Tab-separated table of C-alpha atoms in Angstrom:
chain	number	residue	atom	x	y	z
A	1	MET	CA	0.128	-0.067	0.118
A	2	GLU	CA	1.601	3.319	-1.219
A	3	GLU	CA	-0.645	5.829	0.529
A	4	LEU	CA	-3.192	5.519	3.227
A	5	VAL	CA	-6.816	6.704	3.032
A	6	ILE	CA	-7.900	7.192	6.776
A	7	GLY	CA	-10.940	7.945	8.705
A	8	ILE	CA	-10.839	9.116	12.335
A	9	ASP	CA	-13.660	9.275	14.694
A	10	LEU	CA	-12.124	11.969	17.235
A	11	CYS	CA	-14.158	12.338	20.500
A	12	ASP	CA	-13.283	13.317	24.039
A	13	THR	CA	-13.252	9.965	25.703
A	14	TYR	CA	-12.073	7.856	22.862
A	15	THR	CA	-10.824	7.933	19.312
A	16	LYS	CA	-11.310	5.471	16.520
A	17	ILE	CA	-9.094	4.995	13.315
A	18	ASN	CA	-10.154	3.287	10.287
A	19	CYS	CA	-8.173	2.380	7.100
A	20	PHE	CA	-10.454	2.236	4.117
A	21	GLU	CA	-8.885	-0.382	1.910
A	22	GLU	CA	-8.749	-2.957	4.529
A	23	GLU	CA	-11.494	-1.674	6.752
A	24	LYS	CA	-9.316	-2.203	9.890
A	25	SER	CA	-9.978	-0.212	12.962
A	26	TRP	CA	-8.270	0.701	16.111
A	27	THR	CA	-9.752	2.222	19.273
A	28	VAL	CA	-7.786	4.137	21.508
A	29	PRO	CA	-8.739	6.559	24.534
A	30	THR	CA	-8.266	10.193	23.638
A	31	VAL	CA	-5.354	10.993	25.945
A	32	ILE	CA	-1.781	11.891	25.508
A	33	CYS	CA	0.936	10.811	27.989
A	34	LYS	CA	4.517	12.061	28.330
A	35	LYS	CA	7.155	9.795	29.739
A	36	LYS	CA	9.124	11.498	32.620
A	37	GLN	CA	12.572	12.769	32.050
A	38	GLU	CA	12.128	11.870	28.362
A	39	ASP	CA	10.702	13.553	25.052
A	40	LYS	CA	8.750	10.417	24.371
A	41	TRP	CA	4.873	10.517	24.027
A	42	TYR	CA	2.327	7.613	24.422
A	43	VAL	CA	-1.277	6.978	23.743
A	44	GLY	CA	-3.826	4.159	24.505
A	45	LYS	CA	-2.871	1.391	26.992
A	46	GLU	CA	0.868	2.619	26.911
A	47	ALA	CA	-0.220	5.731	28.427
A	48	TYR	CA	-2.145	4.354	31.202
A	49	GLY	CA	0.492	1.895	31.949
A	50	LEU	CA	3.098	4.561	32.339
A	51	VAL	CA	0.737	6.395	34.866
A	52	LEU	CA	0.172	3.272	36.868
A	53	THR	CA	3.977	3.006	37.318
A	54	GLY	CA	4.365	6.492	38.165
A	55	THR	CA	6.683	7.164	35.083
A	56	GLY	CA	4.076	9.125	33.050
A	57	ILE	CA	2.241	12.355	33.142
A	58	ILE	CA	-1.250	12.102	31.272
A	59	VAL	CA	-3.640	14.874	29.886
A	60	ASP	CA	-7.173	13.928	28.894
A	61	LYS	CA	-10.398	15.402	27.254
A	62	LEU	CA	-8.154	17.141	24.596
A	63	LEU	CA	-11.252	18.425	22.548
A	64	SER	CA	-12.670	20.092	25.546
A	65	LEU	CA	-9.069	21.710	26.211
A	66	VAL	CA	-9.162	23.001	22.733
A	67	MET	CA	-12.628	24.378	23.069
A	68	LYS	CA	-11.516	26.270	26.212
A	69	ASP	CA	-8.389	27.312	24.210
A	70	GLY	CA	-6.588	25.617	27.466
A	71	THR	CA	-3.055	24.807	28.302
A	72	ALA	CA	-1.275	22.015	30.394
A	73	THR	CA	2.054	22.363	32.208
A	74	ILE	CA	4.166	19.114	32.170
A	75	GLU	CA	7.557	19.018	33.925
A	76	GLY	CA	7.622	22.926	33.872
A	77	VAL	CA	6.871	23.219	30.048
A	78	LYS	CA	3.387	24.792	29.086
A	79	TYR	CA	1.648	23.076	26.171
A	80	THR	CA	-1.147	24.515	24.302
A	81	ALA	CA	-4.268	22.199	23.703
A	82	GLY	CA	-3.426	22.395	19.854
A	83	GLU	CA	0.199	21.177	20.637
A	84	LEU	CA	-1.045	18.207	22.699
A	85	LEU	CA	-3.825	17.229	19.964
A	86	GLU	CA	-1.068	17.250	17.600
A	87	LYS	CA	1.123	15.110	19.400
A	88	PHE	CA	-1.922	12.721	19.886
A	89	LEU	CA	-2.805	12.518	16.377
A	90	ARG	CA	0.987	11.958	15.383
A	91	GLU	CA	1.051	8.853	17.837
A	92	VAL	CA	-2.346	7.713	16.677
A	93	LEU	CA	-1.475	7.709	12.923
A	94	LYS	CA	1.462	5.488	13.698
A	95	LEU	CA	-1.035	2.611	14.046
A	96	PRO	CA	-2.054	2.148	10.392
A	97	ALA	CA	1.468	3.367	9.497
A	98	GLU	CA	3.063	0.378	11.326
A	99	GLU	CA	0.361	-1.910	10.304
A	100	TYR	CA	0.743	-1.209	6.463
A	101	GLY	CA	4.334	-0.144	6.387
A	102	THR	CA	3.844	3.297	5.299
A	103	ASP	CA	3.252	6.727	6.852
A	104	ARG	CA	2.192	8.468	3.666
A	105	ILE	CA	-1.479	9.648	3.762
A	106	ALA	CA	-3.258	10.270	0.539
A	107	GLN	CA	-6.447	11.515	2.279
A	108	LEU	CA	-7.640	11.927	6.056
A	109	ALA	CA	-10.926	12.648	7.265
A	110	ILE	CA	-11.857	13.525	10.883
A	111	SER	CA	-15.387	13.051	12.192
A	112	LEU	CA	-16.198	15.328	15.116
A	113	ALA	CA	-19.539	15.071	17.348
A	114	LYS	CA	-19.951	18.727	16.643
A	115	VAL	CA	-17.831	20.968	13.812
A	116	ASP	CA	-16.845	24.101	15.441
A	117	GLY	CA	-14.640	26.879	13.703
A	118	ARG	CA	-12.089	26.644	16.652
A	119	ILE	CA	-11.347	23.099	16.465
A	120	MET	CA	-11.364	23.346	12.665
A	121	ASP	CA	-8.414	25.831	12.974
A	122	VAL	CA	-6.486	23.764	15.251
A	123	LEU	CA	-6.885	20.864	13.287
A	124	LEU	CA	-5.636	22.610	10.218
A	125	ARG	CA	-2.497	23.680	12.009
A	126	CYS	CA	-1.980	19.941	13.381
A	127	ALA	CA	-1.965	19.288	9.543
A	128	ASP	CA	0.832	21.612	9.217
A	129	GLY	CA	2.878	20.266	12.073
A	130	LEU	CA	2.341	16.778	10.640
A	131	ASN	CA	3.433	17.677	7.152
A	132	LEU	CA	0.097	16.840	5.849
A	133	SER	CA	-1.342	19.137	3.038
A	134	ARG	CA	-4.359	21.018	4.169
A	135	GLN	CA	-5.991	19.981	1.052
A	136	ARG	CA	-5.645	16.225	2.271
A	137	LEU	CA	-7.369	16.862	5.520
A	138	HIS	CA	-11.064	16.958	5.724
A	139	VAL	CA	-13.462	17.414	8.706
A	140	ALA	CA	-17.177	16.336	8.860
A	141	SER	CA	-19.735	16.079	11.660
A	142	HIS	CA	-20.898	12.930	13.007
A	143	THR	CA	-24.119	13.412	11.248
A	144	GLU	CA	-22.315	13.747	7.748
A	145	SER	CA	-20.224	10.723	8.543
A	146	PHE	CA	-23.580	8.840	9.235
A	147	VAL	CA	-24.731	9.953	5.770
A	148	TYR	CA	-21.632	8.753	3.999
A	149	TYR	CA	-21.768	5.436	5.893
A	150	ALA	CA	-25.373	4.905	5.005
A	151	MET	CA	-24.920	5.858	1.475
A	152	SER	CA	-22.281	3.448	1.062
A	153	GLN	CA	-24.505	0.398	1.673
A	154	LYS	CA	-26.837	-1.366	-0.722
A	155	LYS	CA	-29.814	0.734	-1.946
A	156	GLU	CA	-32.242	-0.849	0.099
A	157	VAL	CA	-30.672	0.077	3.174
A	158	TRP	CA	-31.198	3.840	2.614
A	159	ALA	CA	-34.337	3.492	0.474
A	160	THR	CA	-36.551	5.303	2.882
A	161	GLN	CA	-35.515	6.866	6.263
A	162	VAL	CA	-32.632	5.660	8.144
A	163	GLY	CA	-32.171	6.017	12.010
A	164	LEU	CA	-29.233	5.773	14.124
A	165	PHE	CA	-28.778	5.426	17.861
A	166	ASP	CA	-25.348	6.345	19.385
A	167	LEU	CA	-24.703	5.263	22.876
A	168	SER	CA	-21.281	6.001	24.442
A	169	ASP	CA	-19.454	7.540	27.250
A	170	GLU	CA	-20.249	10.979	25.414
A	171	GLY	CA	-24.004	10.389	25.884
A	172	LEU	CA	-27.119	9.041	23.846
A	173	PHE	CA	-27.584	10.696	20.502
A	174	TYR	CA	-30.019	10.050	17.838
A	175	TYR	CA	-29.514	10.670	14.095
A	176	GLU	CA	-32.284	10.393	11.135
A	177	MET	CA	-31.606	10.818	7.358
A	178	LYS	CA	-33.859	10.630	4.390
A	179	VAL	CA	-33.349	10.514	0.453
A	180	GLN	CA	-35.312	13.008	-1.515
A	181	ARG	CA	-35.640	12.060	-5.072
A	182	GLY	CA	-37.507	13.988	-7.976
A	183	LEU	CA	-35.406	17.030	-7.824
A	184	LYS	CA	-32.731	18.050	-10.411
A	185	LYS	CA	-30.284	16.605	-8.077
A	186	MET	CA	-30.875	13.831	-5.402
A	187	VAL	CA	-30.804	15.331	-1.863
A	188	VAL	CA	-30.021	13.774	1.407
A	189	GLN	CA	-31.131	15.477	4.613
A	190	ALA	CA	-29.870	14.278	7.955
A	191	GLU	CA	-30.020	15.609	11.373
A	192	GLY	CA	-28.819	14.580	14.768
A	193	ARG	CA	-29.377	15.630	18.496
A	194	GLU	CA	-28.274	14.585	21.864
A	195	MET	CA	-31.219	13.042	23.873
A	196	GLU	CA	-32.195	14.631	27.183
A	197	GLU	CA	-32.539	11.075	28.501
A	198	SER	CA	-28.845	10.534	28.298
A	199	PHE	CA	-27.314	8.258	30.983
A	200	ASN	CA	-23.856	7.188	32.150
A	201	LEU	CA	-22.871	3.771	31.041
A	202	ASP	CA	-21.811	2.653	34.663
A	203	ILE	CA	-25.370	2.215	35.453
A	204	LEU	CA	-25.211	-1.003	33.114
A	205	ASP	CA	-22.965	-2.750	35.530
A	206	ASN	CA	-25.873	-3.603	37.959
A	207	PRO	CA	-29.126	-5.420	36.957
A	208	SER	CA	-31.424	-2.428	38.241
A	209	GLY	CA	-29.595	0.245	36.403
A	210	ALA	CA	-29.569	-1.902	33.105
A	211	LYS	CA	-33.400	-2.441	33.520
A	212	MET	CA	-33.692	1.399	33.886
A	213	ALA	CA	-31.524	2.037	30.926
A	214	ASP	CA	-33.590	-0.254	28.712
A	215	ARG	CA	-36.666	1.455	29.821
A	216	ILE	CA	-35.347	4.837	28.900
A	217	LEU	CA	-34.157	3.575	25.335
A	218	THR	CA	-37.527	1.800	24.712
A	219	SER	CA	-39.349	5.171	25.564
A	220	CYS	CA	-36.805	7.001	23.199
A	221	GLY	CA	-37.368	4.508	20.397
A	222	GLU	CA	-40.970	4.537	20.605
A	223	ARG	CA	-41.263	8.168	20.639
A	224	LEU	CA	-38.726	8.548	17.845
A	225	LEU	CA	-39.551	5.631	15.308
A	226	GLN	CA	-43.353	4.864	15.715
A	227	LYS	CA	-45.536	6.067	12.851
A	228	LYS	CA	-42.511	6.374	10.462
A	229	LEU	CA	-41.211	3.865	7.832
A	230	PHE	CA	-37.618	3.097	8.260
A	231	SER	CA	-35.376	0.895	5.841
A	232	ALA	CA	-32.782	0.357	8.368
A	233	VAL	CA	-31.849	1.463	11.932
A	234	PHE	CA	-28.189	1.248	12.934
A	235	LEU	CA	-26.818	1.096	16.601
A	236	THR	CA	-23.210	2.152	17.255
A	237	GLY	CA	-20.963	3.126	20.425
A	238	LYS	CA	-19.754	1.496	23.337
A	239	GLY	CA	-23.088	1.127	25.169
A	240	PHE	CA	-24.217	-1.179	22.308
A	241	ASP	CA	-21.175	-3.639	22.123
A	242	LYS	CA	-23.490	-5.890	24.065
A	243	LEU	CA	-27.267	-5.942	23.815
A	244	ASP	CA	-28.247	-8.647	26.489
A	245	TRP	CA	-29.066	-5.725	29.049
A	246	ALA	CA	-31.733	-4.108	26.522
A	247	GLU	CA	-34.354	-6.809	25.840
A	248	ASN	CA	-37.196	-4.612	25.434
A	249	PHE	CA	-35.397	-2.148	23.233
A	250	ARG	CA	-34.174	-4.808	21.160
A	251	LYS	CA	-37.604	-6.388	20.638
A	252	PHE	CA	-39.168	-3.225	19.778
A	253	LEU	CA	-36.307	-2.245	17.290
A	254	CYS	CA	-36.332	-5.398	15.535
A	255	SER	CA	-40.170	-5.469	14.976
A	256	LYS	CA	-40.754	-4.894	11.332
A	257	ARG	CA	-37.313	-3.192	10.906
A	258	LYS	CA	-33.725	-4.196	9.777
A	259	VAL	CA	-31.280	-3.368	12.547
A	260	TYR	CA	-27.627	-3.339	12.130
A	261	GLY	CA	-24.602	-2.984	14.557
A	262	GLU	CA	-21.500	-1.140	13.673
A	263	SER	CA	-19.038	-0.011	16.490
A	264	ASP	CA	-16.994	1.830	14.187
A	265	LEU	CA	-19.685	3.697	12.223
A	266	PHE	CA	-18.293	7.229	12.235
A	267	ALA	CA	-14.833	6.266	11.582
A	268	ARG	CA	-15.862	4.246	8.590
A	269	GLY	CA	-18.044	6.653	7.205
A	270	ALA	CA	-15.109	9.268	7.450
A	271	ALA	CA	-13.137	6.823	5.660
A	272	TYR	CA	-15.670	6.487	2.930
A	273	HIS	CA	-15.630	10.403	2.605
A	274	ALA	CA	-11.961	10.406	2.567
A	275	ALA	CA	-11.651	7.861	-0.188
A	276	ASP	CA	-14.286	9.874	-2.365
A	277	TYR	CA	-11.600	12.706	-2.642
A	278	GLN	CA	-9.249	10.076	-4.455
A	279	ARG	CA	-11.778	9.584	-7.243
A	280	PRO	CA	-11.972	11.599	-10.351
A	281	ARG	CA	-15.780	11.643	-10.256
A	282	THR	CA	-17.728	11.409	-6.956
A	283	ALA	CA	-19.554	8.036	-5.981
A	284	TYR	CA	-21.868	10.251	-4.045
A	285	PRO	CA	-23.849	12.331	-6.702
A	286	PHE	CA	-26.188	13.849	-4.111
A	287	ALA	CA	-26.398	17.123	-2.047
A	288	CYS	CA	-25.925	16.650	1.554
A	289	ILE	CA	-27.951	18.875	3.786
A	290	CYS	CA	-26.878	18.343	7.442
A	291	GLU	CA	-24.586	19.865	10.205
A	292	GLY	CA	-21.601	21.213	8.596
A	293	ARG	CA	-22.970	21.746	5.163
A	294	LEU	CA	-24.806	24.747	3.626
A	295	LYS	CA	-28.522	24.636	3.615
A	296	ALA	CA	-28.995	27.245	0.833
A	297	THR	CA	-27.417	28.179	-2.490
A	298	VAL	CA	-25.893	31.707	-2.899
A	299	SER	CA	-25.898	33.401	-6.320
A	300	MET	CA	-25.742	36.655	-8.069
A	301	ALA	CA	-27.430	37.812	-11.213
A	302	VAL	CA	-24.742	39.072	-13.758
A	303	LYS	CA	-24.529	39.522	-17.349
A	304	GLN	CA	-22.401	37.480	-19.429
A	305	LYS	CA	-22.202	38.427	-23.291
A	306	GLU	CA	-25.255	40.492	-22.682
A	307	ARG	CA	-27.101	37.399	-21.232
A	308	GLU	CA	-28.249	37.514	-17.583
A	309	ILE	CA	-27.005	34.290	-15.801
A	310	GLN	CA	-27.003	33.166	-12.074
A	311	LEU	CA	-23.283	33.104	-10.807
A	312	VAL	CA	-23.377	30.363	-8.129
A	313	MET	CA	-21.031	31.533	-5.351
A	314	ALA	CA	-21.863	28.575	-2.983
A	315	SER	CA	-24.321	25.600	-3.366
A	316	ALA	CA	-26.678	23.882	-0.913
A	317	GLY	CA	-24.746	20.937	0.190
A	318	ASP	CA	-21.280	22.569	0.173
A	319	SER	CA	-19.122	22.293	3.291
A	320	TRP	CA	-19.183	25.449	4.840
A	321	TYR	CA	-15.543	25.589	5.675
A	322	GLU	CA	-14.422	24.938	2.297
A	323	ALA	CA	-16.953	27.008	0.409
A	324	ARG	CA	-15.017	30.358	-0.438
A	325	THR	CA	-15.320	31.880	-3.800
A	326	SER	CA	-13.783	35.182	-5.203
A	327	VAL	CA	-14.802	36.918	-8.373
A	328	GLU	CA	-14.049	40.046	-10.222
A	329	LEU	CA	-17.172	42.188	-11.889
A	330	ILE	CA	-17.804	45.273	-13.603
A	331	ALA	CA	-20.502	47.389	-11.844
A	332	ASP	CA	-23.032	48.565	-14.566
A	333	GLY	CA	-24.091	52.065	-12.947
A	334	GLN	CA	-25.082	50.109	-9.579
A	335	ASP	CA	-24.154	51.317	-6.197
A	336	TYR	CA	-24.986	47.976	-4.488
A	337	VAL	CA	-24.653	44.251	-4.848
A	338	ASP	CA	-27.652	41.803	-4.948
A	339	LEU	CA	-27.087	38.222	-3.421
A	340	SER	CA	-29.760	35.655	-3.868
A	341	ILE	CA	-30.344	32.964	-1.150
A	342	THR	CA	-32.062	29.902	-2.272
A	343	PRO	CA	-32.867	27.217	0.344
A	344	LEU	CA	-34.244	23.848	-0.809
A	345	ASP	CA	-37.826	25.306	-0.337
A	346	VAL	CA	-37.328	27.710	-3.287
A	347	LYS	CA	-40.537	29.554	-2.063
A	348	LYS	CA	-38.413	31.002	0.630
A	349	LYS	CA	-35.801	32.280	-1.626
A	350	ARG	CA	-34.696	35.952	-0.843
A	351	THR	CA	-32.483	38.834	-1.894
A	352	VAL	CA	-29.805	40.551	0.204
A	353	ARG	CA	-28.728	43.970	-0.877
A	354	ILE	CA	-25.345	45.248	0.140
A	355	PRO	CA	-24.835	48.992	-0.456
A	356	LEU	CA	-21.324	50.124	-1.854
A	357	GLU	CA	-20.929	52.804	0.956
A	358	GLY	CA	-17.898	54.630	0.596
A	359	PHE	CA	-17.058	53.535	-2.889
A	360	PRO	CA	-16.189	56.640	-5.489
A	361	GLU	CA	-18.711	57.628	-8.113
A	362	ARG	CA	-17.705	56.876	-11.433
A	363	PRO	CA	-19.193	56.509	-14.918
A	364	ALA	CA	-21.073	53.280	-15.769
A	365	ARG	CA	-18.786	50.202	-16.469
A	366	THR	CA	-15.711	51.780	-14.966
A	367	THR	CA	-15.803	50.332	-11.444
A	368	ARG	CA	-14.186	46.862	-11.029
A	369	LEU	CA	-15.306	44.972	-7.891
A	370	GLY	CA	-13.600	42.148	-6.220
A	371	VAL	CA	-16.420	39.995	-4.421
A	372	THR	CA	-15.509	37.375	-1.926
A	373	VAL	CA	-17.959	35.023	-0.093
A	374	GLY	CA	-16.896	32.986	2.767
A	375	PHE	CA	-18.564	31.304	5.525
A	376	LEU	CA	-18.167	31.744	9.614
A	377	ASP	CA	-20.231	28.701	10.042
A	378	GLU	CA	-23.111	26.784	8.284
A	379	ASN	CA	-25.476	29.624	9.005
A	380	THR	CA	-23.403	32.693	8.666
A	381	MET	CA	-21.947	34.090	5.421
A	382	ALA	CA	-19.350	36.650	5.381
A	383	VAL	CA	-19.173	39.023	2.185
A	384	ALA	CA	-16.352	41.304	1.307
A	385	ILE	CA	-16.530	43.870	-1.653
A	386	GLN	CA	-13.589	45.735	-2.727
A	387	ASP	CA	-12.892	48.610	-5.207
A	388	LYS	CA	-10.427	47.318	-7.549
A	389	GLY	CA	-10.586	50.439	-9.662
A	390	PHE	CA	-10.356	50.357	-13.685
A	391	GLY	CA	-6.967	50.664	-15.010
A	392	GLU	CA	-4.999	53.916	-15.035
A	393	LEU	CA	-8.164	56.171	-15.695
A	394	PHE	CA	-9.508	55.046	-12.285
A	395	PRO	CA	-7.103	53.846	-9.830
A	396	ALA	CA	-8.356	51.390	-7.060
A	397	THR	CA	-9.006	53.419	-3.639
A	398	GLY	CA	-9.019	50.441	-1.574
A	399	ALA	CA	-12.685	51.102	-0.366
A	400	THR	CA	-14.139	47.969	1.086
A	401	VAL	CA	-17.440	46.758	2.449
A	402	ARG	CA	-17.772	43.846	4.614
A	403	GLN	CA	-20.962	42.174	5.795
A	404	GLU	CA	-22.204	39.151	7.726
A	405	VAL	CA	-25.426	37.742	6.373
A	406	GLN	CA	-27.669	34.899	7.992
A	407	ILE	CA	-28.566	32.390	5.515
């Protein structure tokens, strides 16, 4: 194997690594440990082993540390959360490298319970530290990884609605996706949420706690699944490694439904996603509308060879952190720029007008505009419009308008 295609499910308590070609997986706790008096770092069982012998110093909950912009001081040296996460990923990636005899990565996709701009920035810096091109690193939410996993199965699995229960030390989560046909382009819509009824997995260690957990899950299942037609329901997470404690939930789920267990679902979904970047043509010709993806198309009406067209700046289903477009236009007597925002329900289409305040007055078609559209998150668009002038006759003034727009 010359280069690796890897999917990682990165959570606060555990991390799962999946190699696409062989579908081999590893699970390690999300902790990093430094051996005392040595510049050596360890993860997983080795890390806990050093702590038990008193020869190592451990840091856990690395994602929470990143979100808090925290630090950890080890043997008098202060490390940022980003530095610790980079060291953790470096050690984790040694697992597939040693297995297959290569540390070259073709594509790496990381799945997170929630995609946050701060973690995104840190992960991109981690890629730099790992000598991995940023173009080879991709980040997706658990919801999106679920979509890629489900849509990689046989058609009968995702023919109607698909449900997913995720029970782990992180909590109890439920996800649901549905394929919409009959549009110009097939659309897959998915959403996920943490259930209020979440419980600690420790209660499964005693019979009374297990019975209570079974009642909680059965109640959730009845509320979420009844009166809906599902082509499949998936179970993932440490809590579902065994199902002998969830007799009533199991009976309810398996009544007239196909139920599948997949402990590495998010990591495998991320690996499917990563592999698609290797192909000259996508194997997933649909628009994915879910967390981490845009839910509307942003376009501008422009004239090209005297014919009006819609210039698409970002499409529904694009990843918000990868969606960034810059164009140059000639203003035809307008002192504003109009952007059309079109969600899947075209009846809710609207126009956002951005006045060119502070721009110089010039004759028609003598102002060149630089328009850049990017996104701060899946719901917030950032627009920058700059005066580019018009040759030597009308030099650029540097006038710029910036505006944030909720989409």
